[in-house]
mmCIF file of C-alpha atoms and ligand atoms in Angstrom:
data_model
loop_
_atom_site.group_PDB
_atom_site.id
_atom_site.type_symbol
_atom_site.label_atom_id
_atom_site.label_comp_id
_atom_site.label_asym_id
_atom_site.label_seq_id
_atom_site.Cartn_x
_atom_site.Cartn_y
_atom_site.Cartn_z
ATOM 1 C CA UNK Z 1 97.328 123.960 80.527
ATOM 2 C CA UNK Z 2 97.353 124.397 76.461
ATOM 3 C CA UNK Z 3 94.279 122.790 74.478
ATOM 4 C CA UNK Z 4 97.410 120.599 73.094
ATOM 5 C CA UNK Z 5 97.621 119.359 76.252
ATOM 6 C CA UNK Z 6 93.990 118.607 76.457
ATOM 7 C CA UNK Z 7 94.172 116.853 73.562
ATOM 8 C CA UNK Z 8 96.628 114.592 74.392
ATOM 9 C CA UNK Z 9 95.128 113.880 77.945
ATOM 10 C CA UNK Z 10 91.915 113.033 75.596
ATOM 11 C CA UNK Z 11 93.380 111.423 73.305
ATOM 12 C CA UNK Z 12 96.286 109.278 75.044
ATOM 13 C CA UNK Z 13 95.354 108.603 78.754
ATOM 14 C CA UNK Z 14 91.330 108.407 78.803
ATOM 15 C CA UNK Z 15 90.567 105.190 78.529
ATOM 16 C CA UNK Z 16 87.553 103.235 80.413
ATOM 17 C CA UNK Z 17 87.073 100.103 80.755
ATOM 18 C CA UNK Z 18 84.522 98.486 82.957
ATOM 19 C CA UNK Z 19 87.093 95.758 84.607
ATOM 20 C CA UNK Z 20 87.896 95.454 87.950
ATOM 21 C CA UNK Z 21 86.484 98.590 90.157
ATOM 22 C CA UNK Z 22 86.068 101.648 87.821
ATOM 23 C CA UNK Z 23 86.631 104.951 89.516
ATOM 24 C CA UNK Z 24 83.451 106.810 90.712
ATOM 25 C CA UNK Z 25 84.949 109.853 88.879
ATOM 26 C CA UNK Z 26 88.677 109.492 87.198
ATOM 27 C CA UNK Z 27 90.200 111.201 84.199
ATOM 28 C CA UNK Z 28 88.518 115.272 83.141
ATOM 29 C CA UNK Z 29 87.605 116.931 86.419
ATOM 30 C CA UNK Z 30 89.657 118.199 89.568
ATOM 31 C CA UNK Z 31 89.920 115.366 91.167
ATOM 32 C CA UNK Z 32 89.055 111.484 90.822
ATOM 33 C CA UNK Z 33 86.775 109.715 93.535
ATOM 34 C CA UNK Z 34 87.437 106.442 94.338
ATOM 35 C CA UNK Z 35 85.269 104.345 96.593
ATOM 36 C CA UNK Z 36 87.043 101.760 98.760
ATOM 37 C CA UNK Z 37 84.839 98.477 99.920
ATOM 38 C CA UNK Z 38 83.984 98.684 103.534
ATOM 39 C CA UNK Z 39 86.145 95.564 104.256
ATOM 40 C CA UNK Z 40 89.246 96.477 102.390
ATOM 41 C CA UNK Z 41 92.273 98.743 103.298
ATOM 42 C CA UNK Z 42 94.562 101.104 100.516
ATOM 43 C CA UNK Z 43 97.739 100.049 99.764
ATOM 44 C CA UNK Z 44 99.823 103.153 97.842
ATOM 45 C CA UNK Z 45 103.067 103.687 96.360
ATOM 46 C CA UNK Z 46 105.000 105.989 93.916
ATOM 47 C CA UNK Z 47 107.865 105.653 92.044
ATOM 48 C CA UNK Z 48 109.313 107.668 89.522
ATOM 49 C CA UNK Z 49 111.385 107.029 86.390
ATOM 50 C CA UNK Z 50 113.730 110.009 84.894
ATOM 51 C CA UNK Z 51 115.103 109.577 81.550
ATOM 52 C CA UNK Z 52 119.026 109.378 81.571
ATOM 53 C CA UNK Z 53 118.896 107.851 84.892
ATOM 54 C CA UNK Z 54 116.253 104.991 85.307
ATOM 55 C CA UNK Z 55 115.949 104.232 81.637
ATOM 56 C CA UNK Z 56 117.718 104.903 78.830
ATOM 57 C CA UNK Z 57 117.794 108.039 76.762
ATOM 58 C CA UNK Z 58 115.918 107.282 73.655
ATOM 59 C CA UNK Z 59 114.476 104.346 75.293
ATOM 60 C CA UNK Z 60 111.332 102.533 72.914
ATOM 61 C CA UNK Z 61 108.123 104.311 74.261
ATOM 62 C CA UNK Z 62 105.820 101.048 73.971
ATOM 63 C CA UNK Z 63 108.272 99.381 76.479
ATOM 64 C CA UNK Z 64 108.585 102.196 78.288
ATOM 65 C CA UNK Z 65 105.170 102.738 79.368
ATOM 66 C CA UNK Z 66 105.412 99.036 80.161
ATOM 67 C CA UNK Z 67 107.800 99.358 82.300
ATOM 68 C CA UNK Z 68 107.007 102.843 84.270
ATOM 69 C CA UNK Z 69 103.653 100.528 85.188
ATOM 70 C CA UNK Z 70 105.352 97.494 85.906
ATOM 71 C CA UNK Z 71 107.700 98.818 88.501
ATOM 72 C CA UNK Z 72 105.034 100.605 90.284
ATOM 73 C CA UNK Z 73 102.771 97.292 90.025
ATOM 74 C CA UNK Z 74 105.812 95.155 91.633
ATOM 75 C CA UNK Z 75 105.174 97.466 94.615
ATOM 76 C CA UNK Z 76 101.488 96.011 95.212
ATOM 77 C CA UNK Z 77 103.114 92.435 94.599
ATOM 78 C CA UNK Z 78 105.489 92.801 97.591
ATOM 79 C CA UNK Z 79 102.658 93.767 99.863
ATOM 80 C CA UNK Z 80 100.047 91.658 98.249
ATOM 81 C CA UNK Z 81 98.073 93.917 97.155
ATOM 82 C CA UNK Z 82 95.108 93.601 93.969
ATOM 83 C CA UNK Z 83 95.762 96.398 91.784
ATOM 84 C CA UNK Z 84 93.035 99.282 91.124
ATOM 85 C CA UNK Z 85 93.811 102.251 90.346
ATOM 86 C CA UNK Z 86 96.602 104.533 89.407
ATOM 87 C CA UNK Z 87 97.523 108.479 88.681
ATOM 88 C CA UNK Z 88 100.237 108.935 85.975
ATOM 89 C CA UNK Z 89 102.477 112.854 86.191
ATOM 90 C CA UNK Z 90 104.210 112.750 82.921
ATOM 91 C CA UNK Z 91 106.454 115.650 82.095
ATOM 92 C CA UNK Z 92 107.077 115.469 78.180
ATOM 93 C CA UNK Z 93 110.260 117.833 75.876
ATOM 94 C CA UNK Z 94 107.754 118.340 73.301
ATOM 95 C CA UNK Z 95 104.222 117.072 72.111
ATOM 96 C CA UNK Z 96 105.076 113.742 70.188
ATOM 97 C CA UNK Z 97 102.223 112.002 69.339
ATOM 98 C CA UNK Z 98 103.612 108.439 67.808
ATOM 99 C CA UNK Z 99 105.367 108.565 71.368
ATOM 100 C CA UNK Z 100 102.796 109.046 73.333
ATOM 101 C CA UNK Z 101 100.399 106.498 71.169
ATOM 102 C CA UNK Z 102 103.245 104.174 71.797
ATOM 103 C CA UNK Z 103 103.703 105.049 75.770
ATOM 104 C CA UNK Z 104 100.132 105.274 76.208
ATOM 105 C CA UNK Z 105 99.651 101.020 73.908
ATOM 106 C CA UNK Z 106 101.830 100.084 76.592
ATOM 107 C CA UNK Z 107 100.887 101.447 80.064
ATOM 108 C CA UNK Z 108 97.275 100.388 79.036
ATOM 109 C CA UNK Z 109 98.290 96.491 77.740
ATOM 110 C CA UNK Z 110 99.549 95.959 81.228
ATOM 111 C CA UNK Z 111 96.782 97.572 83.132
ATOM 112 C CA UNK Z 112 93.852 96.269 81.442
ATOM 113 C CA UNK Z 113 95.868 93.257 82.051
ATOM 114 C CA UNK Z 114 95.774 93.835 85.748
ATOM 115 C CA UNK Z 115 92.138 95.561 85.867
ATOM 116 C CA UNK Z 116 93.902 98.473 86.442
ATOM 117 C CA UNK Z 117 91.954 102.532 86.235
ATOM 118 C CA UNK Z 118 94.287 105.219 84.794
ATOM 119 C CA UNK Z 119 91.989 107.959 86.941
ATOM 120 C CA UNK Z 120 93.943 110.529 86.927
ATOM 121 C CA UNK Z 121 97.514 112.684 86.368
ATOM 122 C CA UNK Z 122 99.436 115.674 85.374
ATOM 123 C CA UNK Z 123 101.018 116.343 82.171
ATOM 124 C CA UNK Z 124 103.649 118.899 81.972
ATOM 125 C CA UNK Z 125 106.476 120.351 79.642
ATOM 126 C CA UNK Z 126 110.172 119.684 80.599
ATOM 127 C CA UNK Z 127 112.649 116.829 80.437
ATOM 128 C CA UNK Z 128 110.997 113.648 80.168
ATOM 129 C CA UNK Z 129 110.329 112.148 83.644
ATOM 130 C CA UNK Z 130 107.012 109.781 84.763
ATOM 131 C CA UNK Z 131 105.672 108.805 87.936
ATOM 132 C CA UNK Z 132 102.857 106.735 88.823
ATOM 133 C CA UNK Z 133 100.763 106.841 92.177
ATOM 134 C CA UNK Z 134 99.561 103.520 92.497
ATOM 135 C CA UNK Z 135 96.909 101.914 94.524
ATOM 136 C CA UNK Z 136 96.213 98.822 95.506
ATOM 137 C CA UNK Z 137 93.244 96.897 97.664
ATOM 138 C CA UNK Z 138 94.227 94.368 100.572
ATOM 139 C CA UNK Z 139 91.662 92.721 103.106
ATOM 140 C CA UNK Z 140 91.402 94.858 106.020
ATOM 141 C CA UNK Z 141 95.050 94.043 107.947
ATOM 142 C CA UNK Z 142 95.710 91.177 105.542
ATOM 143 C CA UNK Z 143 99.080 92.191 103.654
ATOM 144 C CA UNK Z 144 102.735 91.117 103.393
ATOM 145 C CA UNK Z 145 105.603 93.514 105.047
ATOM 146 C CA UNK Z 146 109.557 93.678 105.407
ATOM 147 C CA UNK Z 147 109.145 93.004 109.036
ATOM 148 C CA UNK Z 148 107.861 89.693 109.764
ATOM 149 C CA UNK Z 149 110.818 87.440 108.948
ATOM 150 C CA UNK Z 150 111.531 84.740 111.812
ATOM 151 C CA UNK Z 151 114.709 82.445 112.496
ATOM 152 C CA UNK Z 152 114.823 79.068 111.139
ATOM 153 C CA UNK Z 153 112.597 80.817 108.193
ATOM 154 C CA UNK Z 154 113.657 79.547 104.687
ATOM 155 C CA UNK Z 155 114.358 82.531 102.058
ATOM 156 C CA UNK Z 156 112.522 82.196 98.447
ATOM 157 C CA UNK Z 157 113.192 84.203 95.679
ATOM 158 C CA UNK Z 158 110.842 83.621 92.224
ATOM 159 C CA UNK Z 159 111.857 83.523 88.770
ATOM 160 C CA UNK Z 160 115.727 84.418 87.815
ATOM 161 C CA UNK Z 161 117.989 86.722 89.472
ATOM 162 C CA UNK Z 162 120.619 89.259 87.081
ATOM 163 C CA UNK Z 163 118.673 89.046 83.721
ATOM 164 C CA UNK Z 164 117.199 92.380 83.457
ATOM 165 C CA UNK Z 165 120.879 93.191 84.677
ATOM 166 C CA UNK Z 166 122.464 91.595 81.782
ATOM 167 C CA UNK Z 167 119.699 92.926 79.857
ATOM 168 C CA UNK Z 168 120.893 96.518 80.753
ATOM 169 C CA UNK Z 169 124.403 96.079 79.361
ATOM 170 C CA UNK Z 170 123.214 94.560 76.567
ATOM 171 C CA UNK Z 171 120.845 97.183 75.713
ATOM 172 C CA UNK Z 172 123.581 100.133 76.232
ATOM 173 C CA UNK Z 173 125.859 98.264 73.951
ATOM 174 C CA UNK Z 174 123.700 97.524 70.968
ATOM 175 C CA UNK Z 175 120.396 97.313 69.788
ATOM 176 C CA UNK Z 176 117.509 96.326 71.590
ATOM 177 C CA UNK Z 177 116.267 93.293 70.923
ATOM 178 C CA UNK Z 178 112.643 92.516 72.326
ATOM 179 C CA UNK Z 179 113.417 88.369 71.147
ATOM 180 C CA UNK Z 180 116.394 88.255 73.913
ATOM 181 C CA UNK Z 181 115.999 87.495 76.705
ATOM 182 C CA UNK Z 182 117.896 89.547 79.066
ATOM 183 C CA UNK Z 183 116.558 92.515 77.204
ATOM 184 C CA UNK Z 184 112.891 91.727 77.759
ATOM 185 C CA UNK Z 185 113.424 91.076 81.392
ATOM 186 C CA UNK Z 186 115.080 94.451 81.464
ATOM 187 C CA UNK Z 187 112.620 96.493 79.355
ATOM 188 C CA UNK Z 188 109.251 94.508 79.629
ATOM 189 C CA UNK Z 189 109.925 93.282 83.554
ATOM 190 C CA UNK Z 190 106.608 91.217 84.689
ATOM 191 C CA UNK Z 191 105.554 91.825 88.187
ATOM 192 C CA UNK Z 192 104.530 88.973 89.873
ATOM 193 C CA UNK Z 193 101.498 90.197 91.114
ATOM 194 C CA UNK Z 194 99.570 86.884 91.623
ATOM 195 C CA UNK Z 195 102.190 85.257 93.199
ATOM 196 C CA UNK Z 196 102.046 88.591 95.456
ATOM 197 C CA UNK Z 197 98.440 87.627 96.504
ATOM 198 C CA UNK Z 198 99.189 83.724 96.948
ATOM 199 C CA UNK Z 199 101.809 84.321 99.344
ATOM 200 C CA UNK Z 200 99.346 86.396 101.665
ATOM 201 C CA UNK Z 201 98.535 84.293 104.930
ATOM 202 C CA UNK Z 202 101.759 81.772 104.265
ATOM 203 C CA UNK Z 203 105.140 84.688 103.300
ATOM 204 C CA UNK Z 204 106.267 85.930 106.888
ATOM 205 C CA UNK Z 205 107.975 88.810 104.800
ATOM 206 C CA UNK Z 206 108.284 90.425 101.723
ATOM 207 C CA UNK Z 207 110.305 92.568 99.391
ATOM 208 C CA UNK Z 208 110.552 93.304 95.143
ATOM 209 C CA UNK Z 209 113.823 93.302 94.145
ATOM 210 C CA UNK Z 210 114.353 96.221 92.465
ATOM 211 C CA UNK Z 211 117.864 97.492 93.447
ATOM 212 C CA UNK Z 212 119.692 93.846 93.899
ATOM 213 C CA UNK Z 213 118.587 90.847 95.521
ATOM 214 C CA UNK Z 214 121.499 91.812 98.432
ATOM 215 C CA UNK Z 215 120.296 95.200 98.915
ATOM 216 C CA UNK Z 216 116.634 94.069 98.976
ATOM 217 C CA UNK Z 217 117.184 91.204 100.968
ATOM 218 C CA UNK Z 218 118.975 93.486 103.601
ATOM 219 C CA UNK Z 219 115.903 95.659 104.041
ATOM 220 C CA UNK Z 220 113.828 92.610 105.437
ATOM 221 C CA UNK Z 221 116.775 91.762 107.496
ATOM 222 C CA UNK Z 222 117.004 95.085 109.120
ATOM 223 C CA UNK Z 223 113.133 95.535 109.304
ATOM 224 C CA UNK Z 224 112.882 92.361 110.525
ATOM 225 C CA UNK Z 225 115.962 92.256 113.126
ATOM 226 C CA UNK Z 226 117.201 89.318 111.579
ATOM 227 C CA UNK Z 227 120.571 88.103 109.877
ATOM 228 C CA UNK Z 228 120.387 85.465 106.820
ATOM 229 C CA UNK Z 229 122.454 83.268 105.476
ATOM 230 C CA UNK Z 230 122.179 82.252 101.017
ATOM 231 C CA UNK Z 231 123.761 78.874 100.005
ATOM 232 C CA UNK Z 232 125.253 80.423 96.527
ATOM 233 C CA UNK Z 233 124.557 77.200 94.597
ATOM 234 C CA UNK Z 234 120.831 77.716 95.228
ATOM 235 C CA UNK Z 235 120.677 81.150 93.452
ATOM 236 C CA UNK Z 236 118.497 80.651 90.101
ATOM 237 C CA UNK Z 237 120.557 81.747 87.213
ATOM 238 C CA UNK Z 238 119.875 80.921 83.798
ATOM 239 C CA UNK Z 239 122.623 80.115 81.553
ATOM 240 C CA UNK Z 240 122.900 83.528 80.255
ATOM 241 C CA UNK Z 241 123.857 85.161 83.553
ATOM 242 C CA UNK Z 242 126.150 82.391 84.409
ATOM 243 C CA UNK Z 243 127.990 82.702 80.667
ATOM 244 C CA UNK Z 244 128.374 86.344 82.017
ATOM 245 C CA UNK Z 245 129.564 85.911 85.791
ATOM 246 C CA UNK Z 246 132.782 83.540 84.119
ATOM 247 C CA UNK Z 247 133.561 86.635 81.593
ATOM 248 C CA UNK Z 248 133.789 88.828 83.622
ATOM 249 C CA UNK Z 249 135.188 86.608 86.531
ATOM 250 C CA UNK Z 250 132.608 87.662 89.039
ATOM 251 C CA UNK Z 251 131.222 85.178 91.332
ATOM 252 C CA UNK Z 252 128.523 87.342 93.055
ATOM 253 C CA UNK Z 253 127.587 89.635 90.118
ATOM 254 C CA UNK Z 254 123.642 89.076 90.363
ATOM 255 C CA UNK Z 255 123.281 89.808 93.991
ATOM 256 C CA UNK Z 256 123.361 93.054 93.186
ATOM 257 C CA UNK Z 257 122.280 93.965 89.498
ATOM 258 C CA UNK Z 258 118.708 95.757 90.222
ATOM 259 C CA UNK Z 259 115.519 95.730 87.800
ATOM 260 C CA UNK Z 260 114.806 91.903 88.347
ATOM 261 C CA UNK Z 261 111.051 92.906 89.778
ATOM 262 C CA UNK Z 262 111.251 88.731 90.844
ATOM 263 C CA UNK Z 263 110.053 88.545 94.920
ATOM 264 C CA UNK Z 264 111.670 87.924 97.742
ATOM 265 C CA UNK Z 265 109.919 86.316 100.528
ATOM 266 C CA UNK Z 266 110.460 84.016 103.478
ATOM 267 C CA UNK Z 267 108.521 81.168 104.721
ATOM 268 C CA UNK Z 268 108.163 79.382 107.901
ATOM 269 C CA UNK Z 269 109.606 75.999 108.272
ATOM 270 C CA UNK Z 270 105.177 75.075 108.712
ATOM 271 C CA UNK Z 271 104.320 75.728 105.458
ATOM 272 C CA UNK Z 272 104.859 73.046 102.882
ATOM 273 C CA UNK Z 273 106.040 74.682 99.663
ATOM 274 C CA UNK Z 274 105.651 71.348 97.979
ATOM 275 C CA UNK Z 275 101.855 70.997 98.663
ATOM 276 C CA UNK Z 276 101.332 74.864 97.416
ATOM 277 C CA UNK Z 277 104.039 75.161 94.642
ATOM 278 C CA UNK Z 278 101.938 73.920 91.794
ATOM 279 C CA UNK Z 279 99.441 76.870 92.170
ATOM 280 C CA UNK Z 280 101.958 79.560 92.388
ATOM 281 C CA UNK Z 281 102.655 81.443 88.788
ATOM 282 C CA UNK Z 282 106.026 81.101 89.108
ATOM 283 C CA UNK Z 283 108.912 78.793 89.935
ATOM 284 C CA UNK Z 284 109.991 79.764 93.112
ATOM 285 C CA UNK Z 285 113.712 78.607 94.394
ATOM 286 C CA UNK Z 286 114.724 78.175 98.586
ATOM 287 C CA UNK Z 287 117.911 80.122 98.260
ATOM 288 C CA UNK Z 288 118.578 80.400 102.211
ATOM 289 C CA UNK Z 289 117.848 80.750 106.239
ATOM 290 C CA UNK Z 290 117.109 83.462 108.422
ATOM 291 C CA UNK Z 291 119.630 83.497 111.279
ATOM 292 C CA UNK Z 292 119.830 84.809 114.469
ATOM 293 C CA UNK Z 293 122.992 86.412 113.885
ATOM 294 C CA UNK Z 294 122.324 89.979 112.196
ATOM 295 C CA UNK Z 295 124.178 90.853 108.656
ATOM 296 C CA UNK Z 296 123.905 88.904 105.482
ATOM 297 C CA UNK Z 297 126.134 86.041 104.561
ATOM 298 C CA UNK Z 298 126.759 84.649 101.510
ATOM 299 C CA UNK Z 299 128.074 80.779 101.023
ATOM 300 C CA UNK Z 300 130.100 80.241 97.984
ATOM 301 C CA UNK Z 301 130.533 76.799 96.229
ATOM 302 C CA UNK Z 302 134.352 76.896 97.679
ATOM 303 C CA UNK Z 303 132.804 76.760 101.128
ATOM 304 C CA UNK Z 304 133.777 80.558 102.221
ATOM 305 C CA UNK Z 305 131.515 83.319 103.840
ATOM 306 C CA UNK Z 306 130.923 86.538 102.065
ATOM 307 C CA UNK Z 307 129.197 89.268 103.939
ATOM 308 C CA UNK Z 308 127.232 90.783 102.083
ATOM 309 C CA UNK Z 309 125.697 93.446 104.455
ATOM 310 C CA UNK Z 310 126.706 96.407 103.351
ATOM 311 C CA UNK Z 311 128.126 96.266 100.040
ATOM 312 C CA UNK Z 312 129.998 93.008 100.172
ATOM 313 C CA UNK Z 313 133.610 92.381 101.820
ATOM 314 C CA UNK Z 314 135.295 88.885 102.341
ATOM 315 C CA UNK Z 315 135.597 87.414 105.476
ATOM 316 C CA UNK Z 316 138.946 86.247 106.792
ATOM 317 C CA UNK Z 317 138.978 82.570 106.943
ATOM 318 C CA UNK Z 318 136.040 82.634 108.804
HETATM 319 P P1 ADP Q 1 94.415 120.674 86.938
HETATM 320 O O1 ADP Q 1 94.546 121.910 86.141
HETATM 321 O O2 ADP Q 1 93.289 120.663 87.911
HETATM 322 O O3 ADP Q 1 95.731 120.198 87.492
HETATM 323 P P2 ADP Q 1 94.747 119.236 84.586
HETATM 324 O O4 ADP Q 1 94.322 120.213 83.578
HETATM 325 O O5 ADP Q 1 96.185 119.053 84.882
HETATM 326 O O6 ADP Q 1 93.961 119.560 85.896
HETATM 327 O O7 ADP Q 1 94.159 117.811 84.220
HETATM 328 C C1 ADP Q 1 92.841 117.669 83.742
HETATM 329 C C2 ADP Q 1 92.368 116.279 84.040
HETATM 330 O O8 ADP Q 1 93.166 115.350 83.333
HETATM 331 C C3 ADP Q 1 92.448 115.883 85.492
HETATM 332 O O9 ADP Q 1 91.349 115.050 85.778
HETATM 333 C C4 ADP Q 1 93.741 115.110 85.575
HETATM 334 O O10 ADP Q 1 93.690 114.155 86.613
HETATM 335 C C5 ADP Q 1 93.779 114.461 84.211
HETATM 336 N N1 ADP Q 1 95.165 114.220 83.710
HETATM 337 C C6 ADP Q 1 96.104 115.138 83.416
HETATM 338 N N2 ADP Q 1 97.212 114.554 82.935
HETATM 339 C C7 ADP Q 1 96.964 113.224 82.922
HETATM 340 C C8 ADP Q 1 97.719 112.088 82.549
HETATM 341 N N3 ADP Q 1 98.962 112.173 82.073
HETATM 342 N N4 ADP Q 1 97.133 110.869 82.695
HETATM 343 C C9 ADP Q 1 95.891 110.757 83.184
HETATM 344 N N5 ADP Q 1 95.123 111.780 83.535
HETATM 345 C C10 ADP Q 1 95.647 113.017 83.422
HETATM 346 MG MG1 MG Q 2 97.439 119.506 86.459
#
């Protein structure tokens, strides 16, 4: 590596901070060394973002290191994880340093947010590309998983469903505009991390929705050998996304727009979601029932049954 790129490690992606659990060594030698409480399991998962194909070319850097972060956080929400530390690999065109002071203002507002270490990385020359190792603590065989989902369990899904979506089209079409809406849930997503860590203990499974709530809600399904059925009418949509389903004359357009980073969990029938809501961070909306039968249905307003398990097809008057 070039003393440039010891410079920018230095300068850009060394920062301490004495919140949370601090690494026993992190960023400037071969490895970090990270000490993991006698009582408490790792919880780790990477996910990379390529320029062109997960965001934008010429995408704002401050947002961006937001959102590289964010996604990888939303991974320790679904399992219910307490974030500590992560490893950043960021391969860089060329040495830009109001980019990187901007990348590195917002990977660093969002972990210091979350006690989160930066302890460690690679930075290399070539098209821009970032992934994130991320790790996470859980009490020993304490987490949430895909696989737990029971019949007669209600589905849950927090927040709003097809903004970031919108927010995406918006975004390819025009400026970027932090003050809408859409746009910020798009470019600034916020995992729901605490929510994450509520749910452990209650949430019989759990999932981010990162690539549709359809195709996310299918994966507990299948993990869970289970079939579902979502009222449509129940889905949370703000007035935004519904505006846009009537353009463009699409009824089921948010079940699968990805980037939402909202949860998806089931409950069972036991657990009173009106006793517990008020200490959850977020609204959370029953949108369904695990079946028996396997596949996932979808009821529109009109009464009819989409199946939505792989892709989505109507049924015939069934
Ligand atoms: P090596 O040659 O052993 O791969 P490097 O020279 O790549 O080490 O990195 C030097 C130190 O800087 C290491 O501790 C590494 O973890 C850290 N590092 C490199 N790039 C980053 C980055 N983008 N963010 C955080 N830490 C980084
Ligand atoms: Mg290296």
């Amino acid at each position: 590596m070039s003393s440039s790129e010891f410079s920018i490690i230095d300068d850009f992606f060394t920062v301490k901070s004495t919140k949370g659990l601090p690494p026993i060594l992190g960023v400037g030698d071969d490895c970090a060394v990270l000490d993991v409480p006698n009582d408490k399991q790792l919880a780790i998962s990477t996910d990379t973002l390529v320029e062109g194909v997960h965001f934008l070319v010429n995408s704002e850097p401050q947002s961006l290191g937001h959102k590289v972060l964010a996604v990888n956080l939303s991974d320790l929400a679904a399992m219910g994880a307490t974030p500590t530390w992560a490893s950043l690999a960021i391969t860089l065109p060329s040495i830009n340093e109001e980019w990187l002071a901007a990348f590195s203002k917002g990977f660093f507002e969002l972990a210091e947010k979350h006690s989160l270490h930066l302890v460690g990385g690679d930075t290399t020359q070539g098209p821009l590309s970032i992934t994130i190792t991320i790790m996470g603590l859980l009490q020993k065989h304490r987490r949430l998983t895909r696989s737990g989902a029971k019949v007669g369990d209600s589905i849950y899904v927090s927040g709003a469903i097809g903004n970031a979506g919108l927010g995406l089209l918006k975004s390819r079409s025009g400026v970027v505009d932090l003050n809408d809406h859409d746009v910020a849930a798009y470019v600034r997503p916020s995992p729901r991390v605490q929510l994450g860590q509520q749910l452990l203990g209650m949430a019989s499974s759990c999932i981010d929705v990162s690539d549709g709530l359809a195709a996310d809600l299918n994966h507990i399904l299948q993990q869970s050998g289970v079939g579902a059925t979502i009222q449509h009418q129940d889905l949370p949509l703000t007035d935004s996304v519904q505006q846009h389903m009537i353009d463009i004359a699409d009824e089921v357009w948010p079940y699968s727009t990805g980037d939402d980073y909202e949860l998806c969990f089931t409950l069972p029938s036991i657990v009173n979601i009106d006793s517990i809501d008020q200490r959850l961070e977020k609204k959370i909306t029953k949108i369904g029932v695990i079946e028996e039968q396997a596949g996932l249905r979808i009821q529109a307003k009109s009464g009819e049954l989409i199946n939505f398990s792989k892709g989505y097809e109507h049924f015939n008057g069934k």
